[in-house]
Tab-separated table of C-alpha atoms and ligand atoms in Angstrom:
chain	number	residue	atom	x	y	z
A	75	UNK	CA	-28.379	68.668	62.366
A	76	UNK	CA	-31.527	66.676	61.506
A	77	UNK	CA	-31.981	63.118	62.701
A	78	UNK	CA	-31.329	61.846	59.182
A	79	UNK	CA	-28.034	63.830	59.033
A	80	UNK	CA	-26.833	62.457	62.365
A	81	UNK	CA	-27.811	58.874	61.354
A	82	UNK	CA	-25.935	59.303	58.097
A	83	UNK	CA	-22.898	60.509	60.037
A	84	UNK	CA	-23.199	57.424	62.331
A	85	UNK	CA	-23.430	54.691	59.688
A	86	UNK	CA	-22.679	56.308	56.337
A	87	UNK	CA	-25.364	57.782	54.063
A	88	UNK	CA	-25.581	54.650	51.877
A	89	UNK	CA	-26.884	52.729	54.957
A	90	UNK	CA	-29.666	55.166	55.788
A	91	UNK	CA	-32.654	54.099	53.707
A	92	UNK	CA	-35.226	56.824	53.421
A	93	UNK	CA	-36.806	55.960	50.080
A	94	UNK	CA	-40.252	54.443	50.674
A	95	UNK	CA	-39.970	51.662	48.070
A	96	UNK	CA	-36.600	50.610	49.414
A	97	UNK	CA	-37.824	50.670	52.966
A	98	UNK	CA	-40.877	48.515	52.172
A	99	UNK	CA	-39.222	45.135	52.728
A	100	UNK	CA	-38.402	46.167	56.335
A	101	UNK	CA	-41.878	47.377	57.050
A	102	UNK	CA	-44.024	44.260	56.650
A	103	UNK	CA	-43.520	41.007	58.452
A	104	UNK	CA	-43.123	37.588	56.868
A	105	UNK	CA	-46.779	36.644	57.209
A	106	UNK	CA	-47.988	39.908	55.675
A	107	UNK	CA	-50.193	40.559	58.685
A	108	UNK	CA	-48.215	43.262	60.448
A	109	UNK	CA	-47.012	46.441	58.900
A	110	UNK	CA	-45.787	49.864	59.953
A	111	UNK	CA	-44.111	52.949	58.461
A	112	UNK	CA	-40.619	53.887	59.659
A	113	UNK	CA	-39.155	57.331	58.974
A	114	UNK	CA	-36.018	55.569	57.887
A	115	UNK	CA	-34.285	52.153	57.919
A	116	UNK	CA	-30.721	52.178	59.228
A	117	UNK	CA	-28.099	49.460	58.702
A	118	UNK	CA	-25.160	49.809	61.083
A	119	UNK	CA	-22.268	47.357	60.826
A	120	UNK	CA	-21.090	46.813	64.409
A	121	UNK	CA	-21.851	47.489	68.045
A	122	UNK	CA	-20.255	50.957	67.995
A	123	UNK	CA	-22.473	52.007	65.064
A	124	UNK	CA	-25.582	50.574	66.734
A	125	UNK	CA	-24.755	52.575	69.910
A	126	UNK	CA	-24.322	55.730	67.762
A	127	UNK	CA	-27.722	55.121	66.101
A	128	UNK	CA	-29.453	54.531	69.424
A	129	UNK	CA	-27.826	57.693	70.815
A	130	UNK	CA	-29.058	59.784	67.845
A	131	UNK	CA	-32.565	58.422	68.331
A	132	UNK	CA	-32.458	59.061	72.112
A	133	UNK	CA	-31.367	62.631	71.475
A	134	UNK	CA	-34.207	63.133	68.996
A	135	UNK	CA	-36.714	61.285	71.243
A	136	UNK	CA	-37.543	58.916	68.344
A	137	UNK	CA	-38.455	55.221	68.902
A	138	UNK	CA	-36.163	52.461	67.646
A	139	UNK	CA	-37.577	49.227	66.265
A	140	UNK	CA	-35.118	46.414	65.967
A	141	UNK	CA	-35.061	43.830	63.173
A	142	UNK	CA	-32.955	40.764	62.443
A	143	UNK	CA	-34.079	38.419	59.660
A	144	UNK	CA	-37.662	39.674	59.781
A	145	UNK	CA	-38.891	36.118	60.239
A	146	UNK	CA	-40.774	36.921	63.492
A	147	UNK	CA	-44.434	35.886	63.604
A	148	UNK	CA	-45.870	38.199	66.240
A	149	UNK	CA	-45.375	41.605	64.706
A	150	UNK	CA	-42.314	42.345	66.893
A	151	UNK	CA	-39.927	42.957	64.001
A	152	UNK	CA	-41.873	45.555	62.045
A	153	UNK	CA	-41.614	49.268	62.876
A	154	UNK	CA	-44.217	51.415	64.604
A	155	UNK	CA	-45.179	54.450	62.536
A	156	UNK	CA	-42.660	57.260	62.836
A	157	UNK	CA	-39.856	55.158	64.316
A	158	UNK	CA	-36.309	54.347	63.134
A	159	UNK	CA	-36.084	50.785	61.854
A	160	UNK	CA	-32.739	49.426	63.096
A	161	UNK	CA	-31.718	46.483	60.910
A	162	UNK	CA	-28.956	44.259	62.328
A	163	UNK	CA	-28.374	42.376	59.009
A	164	UNK	CA	-24.897	43.896	58.512
A	165	UNK	CA	-23.665	42.679	61.867
A	166	UNK	CA	-22.610	39.387	60.321
A	167	UNK	CA	-19.232	38.359	61.661
A	168	UNK	CA	-18.699	34.894	63.020
A	169	UNK	CA	-15.851	34.387	65.513
A	170	UNK	CA	-13.384	31.516	65.656
A	171	UNK	CA	-14.873	28.474	67.405
A	172	UNK	CA	-13.487	28.014	70.909
A	173	UNK	CA	-13.180	24.222	70.756
A	174	UNK	CA	-11.895	23.972	74.296
A	175	UNK	CA	-15.017	25.577	75.747
A	176	UNK	CA	-17.334	24.431	72.933
A	177	UNK	CA	-18.505	27.997	72.377
A	178	UNK	CA	-18.446	30.657	69.705
A	179	UNK	CA	-19.036	34.415	69.614
A	180	UNK	CA	-21.087	35.758	66.718
A	181	UNK	CA	-22.744	38.977	65.591
A	182	UNK	CA	-26.461	39.296	66.082
A	183	UNK	CA	-27.164	39.403	62.297
A	184	UNK	CA	-25.621	36.011	61.506
A	185	UNK	CA	-28.227	33.591	60.214
A	186	UNK	CA	-28.740	30.236	61.951
A	187	UNK	CA	-27.827	28.340	58.733
A	188	UNK	CA	-24.563	30.262	58.466
A	189	UNK	CA	-23.724	29.495	62.105
A	190	UNK	CA	-24.509	25.820	61.503
A	191	UNK	CA	-22.211	25.782	58.431
A	192	UNK	CA	-19.473	27.486	60.445
A	193	UNK	CA	-19.415	25.043	63.340
A	194	UNK	CA	-20.398	21.671	61.795
A	195	UNK	CA	-17.072	21.021	60.010
A	196	UNK	CA	-15.406	21.278	63.426
A	197	UNK	CA	-17.608	18.571	64.999
A	198	UNK	CA	-20.003	20.981	66.701
A	199	UNK	CA	-23.658	21.880	66.208
A	200	UNK	CA	-26.120	24.511	67.397
A	201	UNK	CA	-28.680	23.252	69.993
A	202	UNK	CA	-31.636	25.140	68.487
A	203	UNK	CA	-32.921	24.467	64.970
A	204	UNK	CA	-36.098	25.208	63.014
A	205	UNK	CA	-37.439	25.744	59.520
A	206	UNK	CA	-36.574	29.461	59.182
A	207	UNK	CA	-32.871	28.690	59.571
A	208	UNK	CA	-31.810	30.270	56.245
A	209	UNK	CA	-33.170	33.717	57.218
A	210	UNK	CA	-33.602	33.996	60.939
A	211	UNK	CA	-30.745	35.622	62.796
A	212	UNK	CA	-29.067	34.607	66.037
A	213	UNK	CA	-29.931	38.023	67.514
A	214	UNK	CA	-33.607	37.605	66.780
A	215	UNK	CA	-33.571	34.039	68.041
A	216	UNK	CA	-32.080	35.231	71.332
A	217	UNK	CA	-34.373	38.239	71.615
A	218	UNK	CA	-37.413	35.962	71.286
A	219	UNK	CA	-35.874	33.012	73.215
A	220	UNK	CA	-36.636	30.876	70.160
A	221	UNK	CA	-37.296	27.186	70.720
A	222	UNK	CA	-37.915	25.014	67.659
A	223	UNK	CA	-37.445	21.327	67.086
A	224	UNK	CA	-34.747	20.326	69.513
A	225	UNK	CA	-35.944	21.806	72.781
A	226	UNK	CA	-36.587	18.293	73.996
A	227	UNK	CA	-32.879	17.626	74.025
A	228	UNK	CA	-31.142	20.999	74.387
A	229	UNK	CA	-33.652	23.537	75.682
A	230	UNK	CA	-34.526	26.933	74.209
A	231	UNK	CA	-32.180	29.786	73.198
A	232	UNK	CA	-31.850	30.785	76.874
A	233	UNK	CA	-29.925	27.550	77.429
A	234	UNK	CA	-27.616	28.283	74.443
A	235	UNK	CA	-26.812	31.959	75.040
A	236	UNK	CA	-23.976	32.180	77.512
A	237	UNK	CA	-23.140	35.822	76.969
A	238	UNK	CA	-24.222	38.943	75.158
A	239	UNK	CA	-23.148	42.381	74.119
A	240	UNK	CA	-26.014	44.840	74.088
A	241	UNK	CA	-26.714	48.513	73.489
A	242	UNK	CA	-29.077	50.009	76.092
A	243	UNK	CA	-31.697	52.704	75.378
A	244	UNK	CA	-29.297	55.573	76.082
A	245	UNK	CA	-26.529	54.106	73.898
A	246	UNK	CA	-24.559	52.502	76.736
A	247	UNK	CA	-22.801	49.282	75.676
A	248	UNK	CA	-22.899	46.352	78.075
A	249	UNK	CA	-20.480	43.520	77.270
A	250	UNK	CA	-20.612	40.149	78.988
A	251	UNK	CA	-19.181	37.598	76.593
A	252	UNK	CA	-16.804	35.444	78.683
A	253	UNK	CA	-19.257	32.515	78.582
A	254	UNK	CA	-18.325	31.043	81.946
A	255	UNK	CA	-20.807	28.279	82.651
A	256	UNK	CA	-20.521	28.917	86.340
A	257	UNK	CA	-20.865	32.549	87.355
A	258	UNK	CA	-22.761	33.519	90.464
A	259	UNK	CA	-22.063	37.211	90.683
A	260	UNK	CA	-25.518	38.673	90.880
A	261	UNK	CA	-28.399	39.356	88.507
A	262	UNK	CA	-28.322	37.272	85.353
A	263	UNK	CA	-28.277	40.162	82.869
A	264	UNK	CA	-27.722	37.807	79.977
A	265	UNK	CA	-30.797	35.788	80.695
A	266	UNK	CA	-32.812	38.981	81.275
A	267	UNK	CA	-31.983	40.345	77.858
A	268	UNK	CA	-32.680	36.988	76.159
A	269	UNK	CA	-36.430	36.762	75.600
A	270	UNK	CA	-36.919	40.465	76.306
A	271	UNK	CA	-37.980	40.958	72.640
A	272	UNK	CA	-35.735	43.994	72.249
A	273	UNK	CA	-37.537	46.035	74.938
A	274	UNK	CA	-34.530	46.323	77.227
A	275	UNK	CA	-31.580	46.590	74.839
A	276	UNK	CA	-30.343	45.839	71.334
A	277	UNK	CA	-28.400	42.515	71.258
A	278	UNK	CA	-25.381	42.996	69.016
A	279	UNK	CA	-23.096	40.025	69.817
A	280	UNK	CA	-23.731	36.672	71.398
A	281	UNK	CA	-21.651	33.962	73.010
A	282	UNK	CA	-23.295	30.648	71.964
A	283	UNK	CA	-22.950	27.273	73.641
A	284	UNK	CA	-22.247	24.539	70.998
A	285	UNK	CA	-23.349	20.932	71.233
A	286	UNK	CA	-21.640	17.881	69.756
A	287	UNK	CA	-22.433	17.199	66.076
A	288	UNK	CA	-24.392	13.966	66.067
A	289	UNK	CA	-24.178	12.773	62.529
A	290	UNK	CA	-25.916	9.442	62.750
A	291	UNK	CA	-29.613	10.259	62.511
A	292	UNK	CA	-32.850	8.410	61.995
A	293	UNK	CA	-36.253	9.967	61.357
A	294	UNK	CA	-39.551	8.084	61.749
A	295	UNK	CA	-42.855	9.342	60.480
A	296	UNK	CA	-45.534	7.513	62.457
A	297	UNK	CA	-49.281	7.398	61.759
A	298	UNK	CA	-51.403	7.462	64.957
A	299	UNK	CA	-55.088	7.784	65.762
A	300	UNK	CA	-55.024	11.009	67.731
A	301	UNK	CA	-53.101	13.391	69.954
A	302	UNK	CA	-53.489	11.156	73.021
A	303	UNK	CA	-51.686	8.349	71.162
A	304	UNK	CA	-48.955	10.717	70.040
A	305	UNK	CA	-48.417	11.876	73.638
A	306	UNK	CA	-48.237	8.282	74.892
A	307	UNK	CA	-45.750	7.401	72.214
A	308	UNK	CA	-43.543	10.434	73.021
A	309	UNK	CA	-43.614	9.565	76.720
A	310	UNK	CA	-42.402	6.015	75.835
A	311	UNK	CA	-39.828	7.353	73.374
A	312	UNK	CA	-38.388	9.691	75.968
A	313	UNK	CA	-37.907	6.807	78.378
A	314	UNK	CA	-36.583	4.290	75.857
A	315	UNK	CA	-34.484	6.486	73.566
A	316	UNK	CA	-31.783	8.676	75.078
A	317	UNK	CA	-30.951	9.701	71.465
A	318	UNK	CA	-34.445	11.288	70.989
A	319	UNK	CA	-34.067	14.753	69.609
A	320	UNK	CA	-37.390	15.845	68.131
A	321	UNK	CA	-41.069	14.881	68.421
A	322	UNK	CA	-43.391	16.798	66.091
A	323	UNK	CA	-47.105	16.437	65.796
A	324	UNK	CA	-49.398	17.288	62.869
A	325	UNK	CA	-52.687	16.255	61.443
A	326	UNK	CA	-54.404	15.045	58.227
A	327	UNK	CA	-55.606	18.539	57.244
A	328	UNK	CA	-52.029	19.945	57.562
A	329	UNK	CA	-50.585	17.101	55.487
A	330	UNK	CA	-53.200	17.694	52.767
A	331	UNK	CA	-52.264	21.375	52.682
A	332	UNK	CA	-48.535	20.592	52.529
A	333	UNK	CA	-49.098	18.110	49.738
A	334	UNK	CA	-51.136	20.594	47.762
A	335	UNK	CA	-48.443	23.236	48.091
A	336	UNK	CA	-45.302	21.060	47.660
A	337	UNK	CA	-46.512	18.184	45.517
A	338	UNK	CA	-45.189	15.648	48.025
A	339	UNK	CA	-46.699	12.144	47.684
A	340	UNK	CA	-48.967	10.690	50.369
A	341	UNK	CA	-46.748	9.400	53.180
A	342	UNK	CA	-48.780	6.150	53.597
A	343	UNK	CA	-51.214	4.096	51.542
A	344	UNK	CA	-54.018	5.118	53.886
A	345	UNK	CA	-54.779	8.520	55.339
A	346	UNK	CA	-54.531	8.775	59.149
A	347	UNK	CA	-55.901	11.401	61.531
A	348	UNK	CA	-52.565	12.282	63.170
A	349	UNK	CA	-48.842	11.975	62.502
A	350	UNK	CA	-45.855	12.038	64.812
A	351	UNK	CA	-42.370	12.673	63.517
A	352	UNK	CA	-39.586	11.369	65.732
A	353	UNK	CA	-35.889	12.064	65.186
A	354	UNK	CA	-33.074	10.300	66.994
A	355	UNK	CA	-29.433	11.279	66.699
A	356	UNK	CA	-26.287	9.828	68.216
A	357	UNK	CA	-22.697	8.797	67.586
A	358	UNK	CA	-23.959	5.209	67.163
A	359	UNK	CA	-26.823	4.246	64.903
A	360	UNK	CA	-30.038	4.940	66.923
A	361	UNK	CA	-32.353	3.171	64.410
A	362	UNK	CA	-32.455	-0.232	66.056
A	363	UNK	CA	-33.843	1.098	69.329
A	364	UNK	CA	-36.248	3.372	67.486
A	365	UNK	CA	-37.612	0.529	65.363
A	366	UNK	CA	-37.936	-1.690	68.458
A	367	UNK	CA	-40.060	0.956	70.147
A	368	UNK	CA	-42.279	1.403	67.085
A	369	UNK	CA	-42.757	-2.389	66.815
A	370	UNK	CA	-43.723	-2.720	70.455
A	371	UNK	CA	-46.132	0.178	70.614
A	372	UNK	CA	-49.896	-0.440	70.359
A	373	UNK	CA	-50.386	3.157	69.126
A	374	UNK	CA	-48.481	2.889	65.818
A	375	UNK	CA	-50.834	2.500	62.871
A	376	UNK	CA	-48.142	2.784	60.213
A	377	UNK	CA	-44.580	4.028	60.117
A	378	UNK	CA	-41.836	4.880	57.680
A	379	UNK	CA	-38.192	5.370	58.675
A	380	UNK	CA	-35.270	7.087	56.959
A	381	UNK	CA	-31.621	7.292	57.949
A	382	UNK	CA	-30.038	8.835	54.773
A	383	UNK	CA	-29.994	12.614	54.501
A	384	UNK	CA	-32.398	12.727	51.509
A	385	UNK	CA	-34.927	10.405	53.106
A	386	UNK	CA	-34.802	12.308	56.413
A	387	UNK	CA	-35.348	15.612	54.579
A	388	UNK	CA	-38.267	14.226	52.704
A	389	UNK	CA	-39.983	13.141	55.947
A	390	UNK	CA	-39.220	16.456	57.644
A	391	UNK	CA	-40.856	18.261	54.720
A	392	UNK	CA	-44.308	17.031	55.837
A	393	UNK	CA	-43.728	18.967	59.026
A	394	UNK	CA	-41.447	21.892	58.096
A	395	UNK	CA	-43.479	22.889	55.000
A	396	UNK	CA	-46.529	23.577	57.139
A	397	UNK	CA	-45.762	27.276	57.700
A	398	UNK	CA	-45.249	28.256	54.062
A	399	UNK	CA	-48.079	25.965	52.804
A	400	UNK	CA	-50.479	27.773	55.220
A	401	UNK	CA	-49.233	31.187	54.067
A	402	UNK	CA	-49.711	30.137	50.442
A	403	UNK	CA	-53.441	29.854	51.212
A	404	UNK	CA	-53.728	33.361	52.656
A	405	UNK	CA	-52.654	35.472	55.666
A	406	UNK	CA	-53.342	33.323	58.769
A	407	UNK	CA	-54.065	34.372	62.281
A	408	UNK	CA	-51.121	32.759	64.051
A	409	UNK	CA	-50.933	31.678	67.663
A	410	UNK	CA	-48.236	29.727	69.365
A	411	UNK	CA	-49.300	28.294	72.673
A	412	UNK	CA	-48.311	25.714	75.245
A	413	UNK	CA	-50.386	23.657	77.636
A	414	UNK	CA	-49.269	21.069	80.201
A	415	UNK	CA	-48.634	17.872	78.231
A	416	UNK	CA	-51.319	15.958	80.170
A	417	UNK	CA	-53.889	18.501	78.811
A	418	UNK	CA	-52.655	18.582	75.219
A	419	UNK	CA	-55.113	16.038	73.808
A	420	UNK	CA	-58.071	17.703	75.502
A	421	UNK	CA	-56.940	21.114	74.224
A	422	UNK	CA	-56.534	19.889	70.608
A	423	UNK	CA	-60.031	18.346	70.760
A	424	UNK	CA	-61.669	21.515	72.143
A	425	UNK	CA	-59.837	24.132	70.035
A	426	UNK	CA	-61.918	23.926	66.826
A	427	UNK	CA	-65.111	24.337	68.810
A	428	UNK	CA	-64.008	27.575	70.508
A	429	UNK	CA	-62.578	29.234	67.354
A	430	UNK	CA	-65.410	31.514	66.241
A	431	UNK	CA	-64.548	31.535	62.549
A	432	UNK	CA	-62.045	30.324	59.980
A	433	UNK	CA	-60.161	27.139	59.181
A	434	UNK	CA	-57.757	26.061	62.010
A	435	UNK	CA	-54.642	24.043	61.163
A	436	UNK	CA	-52.824	22.723	64.202
A	437	UNK	CA	-49.340	21.297	64.529
A	438	UNK	CA	-46.479	21.602	66.989
A	439	UNK	CA	-43.710	20.376	69.155
A	440	UNK	CA	-45.466	17.724	71.152
A	441	UNK	CA	-43.077	17.107	74.046
A	442	UNK	CA	-43.419	20.707	75.228
A	443	UNK	CA	-47.223	20.746	74.726
A	444	UNK	CA	-46.452	23.509	72.183
A	445	UNK	CA	-49.248	23.897	69.629
A	446	UNK	CA	-49.048	26.166	66.590
A	447	UNK	CA	-52.563	27.301	65.895
A	448	UNK	CA	-52.929	28.829	62.465
A	449	UNK	CA	-56.393	29.965	61.473
A	450	UNK	CA	-57.041	30.645	57.802
A	451	UNK	CA	-59.855	32.811	56.428
A	452	UNK	CA	-60.164	34.669	59.782
A	453	UNK	CA	-58.115	37.783	59.259
A	454	UNK	CA	-61.047	40.144	59.827
A	455	UNK	CA	-61.860	38.375	63.086
A	456	UNK	CA	-58.333	38.051	64.384
A	457	UNK	CA	-59.154	39.568	67.776
A	458	UNK	CA	-62.040	37.204	68.483
A	459	UNK	CA	-59.992	34.214	67.320
A	460	UNK	CA	-56.990	35.170	69.515
A	461	UNK	CA	-59.219	35.850	72.475
A	462	UNK	CA	-60.997	32.484	72.297
A	463	UNK	CA	-57.838	30.441	71.774
A	464	UNK	CA	-55.792	32.212	74.425
A	465	UNK	CA	-58.574	32.000	77.027
A	466	UNK	CA	-58.898	28.245	76.419
A	467	UNK	CA	-55.134	27.851	76.755
A	468	UNK	CA	-55.128	29.871	79.985
A	469	UNK	CA	-57.869	27.655	81.362
A	470	UNK	CA	-55.372	24.750	81.283
A	471	UNK	CA	-52.688	26.828	83.017
A	472	UNK	CA	-50.929	27.186	79.627
A	473	UNK	CA	-48.816	29.876	78.047
A	474	UNK	CA	-50.087	32.398	75.445
A	475	UNK	CA	-46.669	32.183	73.786
A	476	UNK	CA	-44.513	29.021	73.760
A	477	UNK	CA	-41.824	30.212	71.413
A	478	UNK	CA	-42.599	33.113	69.037
A	479	UNK	CA	-42.902	35.657	71.813
A	480	UNK	CA	-45.649	38.144	72.686
A	481	UNK	CA	-44.700	40.901	70.184
A	482	UNK	CA	-47.455	43.281	69.225
A	483	UNK	CA	-49.874	40.445	68.440
A	484	UNK	CA	-50.495	39.282	71.972
A	485	UNK	CA	-49.491	41.938	74.526
A	486	UNK	CA	-53.143	42.577	75.245
A	487	UNK	CA	-53.416	39.035	76.620
A	488	UNK	CA	-50.201	38.922	78.657
A	489	UNK	CA	-52.236	38.946	81.831
A	490	UNK	CA	-53.558	35.485	80.992
A	491	UNK	CA	-50.060	34.070	81.475
A	492	UNK	CA	-48.449	36.520	83.886
A	493	UNK	CA	-49.715	37.728	87.235
A	494	UNK	CA	-50.361	41.387	88.005
A	495	UNK	CA	-47.303	41.358	90.269
A	496	UNK	CA	-45.082	39.847	87.558
A	497	UNK	CA	-46.268	42.410	84.987
A	498	UNK	CA	-45.533	45.183	87.523
A	499	UNK	CA	-42.043	43.766	88.041
A	500	UNK	CA	-41.437	43.647	84.274
A	501	UNK	CA	-42.666	47.212	83.932
A	502	UNK	CA	-40.315	48.374	86.688
A	503	UNK	CA	-37.367	46.722	84.866
A	504	UNK	CA	-38.396	48.311	81.574
A	505	UNK	CA	-38.810	51.762	83.179
A	506	UNK	CA	-35.406	51.490	84.858
A	507	UNK	CA	-33.607	50.572	81.602
A	508	UNK	CA	-35.717	52.485	79.071
A	509	UNK	CA	-37.571	55.231	80.923
A	510	UNK	CA	-38.819	56.952	77.808
A	511	UNK	CA	-39.975	53.678	76.188
A	512	UNK	CA	-37.877	54.162	73.090
A	513	UNK	CA	-36.927	50.541	72.405
A	514	UNK	CA	-39.513	48.425	70.565
A	515	UNK	CA	-42.529	50.342	71.807
A	516	UNK	CA	-45.777	48.367	71.831
A	517	UNK	CA	-43.957	45.069	72.041
A	518	UNK	CA	-44.465	42.612	74.937
A	519	UNK	CA	-45.874	44.935	77.620
A	520	UNK	CA	-49.546	46.021	77.349
A	521	UNK	CA	-50.234	49.776	77.656
A	522	UNK	CA	-50.757	50.823	81.285
B	132	2HG	C1	-42.450	26.051	63.488
B	132	2HG	O1	-42.482	25.328	64.443
B	132	2HG	C2	-42.429	27.514	63.680
B	132	2HG	O2	-42.398	25.583	62.319
B	132	2HG	C3	-43.565	28.246	62.898
B	132	2HG	O3	-42.460	27.825	65.018
B	132	2HG	C4	-44.909	27.874	63.357
B	132	2HG	O4	-45.934	28.729	61.401
B	132	2HG	C5	-46.091	28.504	62.572
B	132	2HG	O5	-47.112	28.727	63.134
B	133	ZN	ZN1	-42.396	26.101	66.336
């Protein structure tokens, strides 16, 4: 039997996509920067079928590249040439909410928006949220340890994933979905698989911690002079506002781009160099304390506040529309870094001077020192741009990937953030679980 025959037997011939034009949407990433040619795209429907697909590939010695919503930004979700593209989009079942524990078990292919819609009517919410919510999948979010806009309050995906079911490189299924918050019985296999970018196993089901739905929300868009002022204001807000949920930073050039792309009006009568978006959420109205903070701060140049859903959405648009507005201008070189918060202002000031070419647009999640560096008109010099930015970040003791992961885009620079000993330890784990390197080859670990 050929590989295609055995895959068709595993998932049904209609879910084995061999035709090049039908495969195309699986083969290029959202930004258009990364692309690869799979021999076939396969769409299993559950863990057993995923295990069967992985076993077929292991027998044939063919690499497996794993894809959720294909919203990844580091080339980790596109296939390498000659691999089998394993799409988890049909693993889309949501379990009943366990209201006693405040948890739910879902398939890896469920989108974040669908999970939110599932749990919110029951008074729960998901701790992680970000702009790609309609397309990104819970499996991909876990595999990349996604962060987003609420890390300040709830942490990254690692803090939300209490259990997983995963298929290992030889087709073995590991199930650990009980979700016990206290469980000291050895290695934390759940946490190991979360953030492993699909290099150690294919996540097929996840046990997700839920947080209370906090329906009373206020968003403030604040104009400030610079990054240092934004950092000062966030520090004060963290102390004064237990309801603080998000603190997002962006700049005049990003707002201009967003306005050009979306047609949004100017947020204030005057243009300002930097903007900070703060969101507070609680059971009681958080707006009084937020307004008091803004009135007392010497760093606020102007501010606008919204508590109704429409108004909040409009203010969030200035921030969340950055990614697609940048892409509308061309394929950017994208980096996603973090520096210690005390160094953030210095890093923002230095970045444009080290970037050898192109038009940098910066924005990010200020409380975590997480900067999204998008460089337009620099595609042909991507390597030099990445090298300059990542070396600057490393000089502050920062991370080359704050939330998008290392993927294929940054594995070459992993040594800037991880010691030789740590990389050797990661390699040993990879070799133990996937000795032939069949799962997501080229992702995360640099070639030896
Ligand atoms: C966000 O924070 C995402 O909106 C995407 O992490 C960032 O487009 C980017 O660079
Ligand atoms: Zn982000």
